[in-house]
Amino acid sequence: SAVSVLAEEFRLVKRQLLLTQRKLTGDPSRARTILVASARPDEGKTFCAINLALSLAAERDTQVLLIDGDFAKRDLLPRLGLDNGQGFLDLLADPALDPEALVLPTDVPQLSLLGAGTRTNDDTELLASGRTRVVLDRLLDADPDRIVIFDSPPVLAASPASVFALLAGQVMMVVRADETSEDEIREAVALLDGCDNIQLVLNQVRHRPAGYRFGDYYAPSETVK
């Protein structure tokens, strides 16, 4: 069957992320962790995280675990027709829980999900604790072919995003065309300075015959001067 324009655009994005992953040799666990973020709410971040996960899951030798890290909103699982239950925050709060036991399989081969978990006022502090690395390492060690994608909260709206950047080998920053200002992009990139590899994706571009496509605006953060 024909490949949709959307699927092809995410193929372009995916290839860049996989190329960057191969260059991250210093910390193998971090190399297999991707953060999908945006400066503000309503920029299409979760939509992009889902489509990136689907595209990566189509790779021959890749297993994908998509984790809802947007603790305040927690709408990743409901968007996919699943109920929120125990999830990532519960794993951080209770060392007795087995991380793999909370991973949810999907009907998409090679794609699984992990919800945000039980709401708490201490989400940033839990995320900043040493337990987070233990949980993430266990999720990665469970399958050497697994890539973990975190759907982050908006960077300028919630504090956990900057902590997530310390865990990820690279960040895919979703920027809404004609909405997000350059100052907001600069500020968000500065807050994510715990990660050295931040790449920008322009979302919701109006079609113009000679203009940008989704994948055309995909460049390292160094281009934001």
mmCIF file of N, CA, C and O in Angstrom, residues 86 90-102 131 135 138:
data_model
loop_
_atom_site.group_PDB
_atom_site.id
_atom_site.type_symbol
_atom_site.label_atom_id
_atom_site.label_comp_id
_atom_site.label_asym_id
_atom_site.label_seq_id
_atom_site.Cartn_x
_atom_site.Cartn_y
_atom_site.Cartn_z
ATOM 1 N N GLN A 86 -1.585 2.382 37.136
ATOM 2 C CA GLN A 86 -0.231 2.535 37.635
ATOM 3 C C GLN A 86 0.731 2.720 36.467
ATOM 4 O O GLN A 86 0.554 2.158 35.387
ATOM 5 N N ASP A 90 4.494 5.706 39.709
ATOM 6 C CA ASP A 90 4.380 4.652 40.725
ATOM 7 C C ASP A 90 5.684 3.870 40.850
ATOM 8 O O ASP A 90 6.090 3.487 41.948
ATOM 9 N N LEU A 91 6.341 3.639 39.716
ATOM 10 C CA LEU A 91 7.625 2.933 39.736
ATOM 11 C C LEU A 91 8.686 3.748 40.474
ATOM 12 O O LEU A 91 9.546 3.184 41.161
ATOM 13 N N LEU A 92 8.630 5.065 40.333
ATOM 14 C CA LEU A 92 9.589 5.918 41.025
ATOM 15 C C LEU A 92 9.320 5.966 42.526
ATOM 16 O O LEU A 92 10.256 6.062 43.326
ATOM 17 N N ALA A 93 8.058 5.880 42.901
ATOM 18 C CA ALA A 93 7.680 6.003 44.312
ATOM 19 C C ALA A 93 7.806 4.694 45.079
ATOM 20 O O ALA A 93 8.022 4.707 46.296
ATOM 21 N N ASP A 94 7.692 3.563 44.407
ATOM 22 C CA ASP A 94 7.649 2.264 45.089
ATOM 23 C C ASP A 94 8.685 1.312 44.495
ATOM 24 O O ASP A 94 8.462 0.703 43.452
ATOM 25 N N PRO A 95 9.825 1.144 45.165
ATOM 26 C CA PRO A 95 10.871 0.255 44.656
ATOM 27 C C PRO A 95 10.448 -1.211 44.570
ATOM 28 O O PRO A 95 11.120 -1.999 43.891
ATOM 29 N N ALA A 96 9.358 -1.573 45.227
ATOM 30 C CA ALA A 96 8.914 -2.962 45.191
ATOM 31 C C ALA A 96 8.239 -3.321 43.866
ATOM 32 O O ALA A 96 8.079 -4.507 43.545
ATOM 33 N N LEU A 97 7.827 -2.323 43.101
ATOM 34 C CA LEU A 97 7.144 -2.584 41.837
ATOM 35 C C LEU A 97 8.136 -3.017 40.768
ATOM 36 O O LEU A 97 9.242 -2.480 40.671
ATOM 37 N N ASP A 98 7.721 -3.960 39.944
ATOM 38 C CA ASP A 98 8.527 -4.425 38.822
ATOM 39 C C ASP A 98 8.209 -3.559 37.607
ATOM 40 O O ASP A 98 7.065 -3.569 37.136
ATOM 41 N N PRO A 99 9.167 -2.805 37.084
ATOM 42 C CA PRO A 99 8.869 -1.924 35.942
ATOM 43 C C PRO A 99 8.246 -2.655 34.762
ATOM 44 O O PRO A 99 7.287 -2.164 34.153
ATOM 45 N N GLU A 100 8.747 -3.828 34.456
ATOM 46 C CA GLU A 100 8.266 -4.531 33.275
ATOM 47 C C GLU A 100 6.816 -4.971 33.430
ATOM 48 O O GLU A 100 6.090 -5.123 32.446
ATOM 49 N N ALA A 101 6.380 -5.152 34.683
ATOM 50 C CA ALA A 101 5.004 -5.600 34.929
ATOM 51 C C ALA A 101 3.982 -4.529 34.570
ATOM 52 O O ALA A 101 2.801 -4.848 34.344
ATOM 53 N N LEU A 102 4.404 -3.272 34.499
ATOM 54 C CA LEU A 102 3.475 -2.187 34.190
ATOM 55 C C LEU A 102 3.514 -1.787 32.717
ATOM 56 O O LEU A 102 2.751 -0.925 32.290
ATOM 57 N N ARG A 131 16.344 6.933 41.953
ATOM 58 C CA ARG A 131 15.467 5.823 41.576
ATOM 59 C C ARG A 131 15.118 5.869 40.087
ATOM 60 O O ARG A 131 14.930 4.822 39.455
ATOM 61 N N VAL A 135 15.099 2.681 37.465
ATOM 62 C CA VAL A 135 13.922 2.235 36.710
ATOM 63 C C VAL A 135 14.208 2.249 35.210
ATOM 64 O O VAL A 135 13.906 1.284 34.492
ATOM 65 N N ARG A 138 16.484 -0.558 34.171
ATOM 66 C CA ARG A 138 15.793 -1.853 34.159
ATOM 67 C C ARG A 138 14.911 -1.999 32.924
ATOM 68 O O ARG A 138 14.827 -3.071 32.319
#
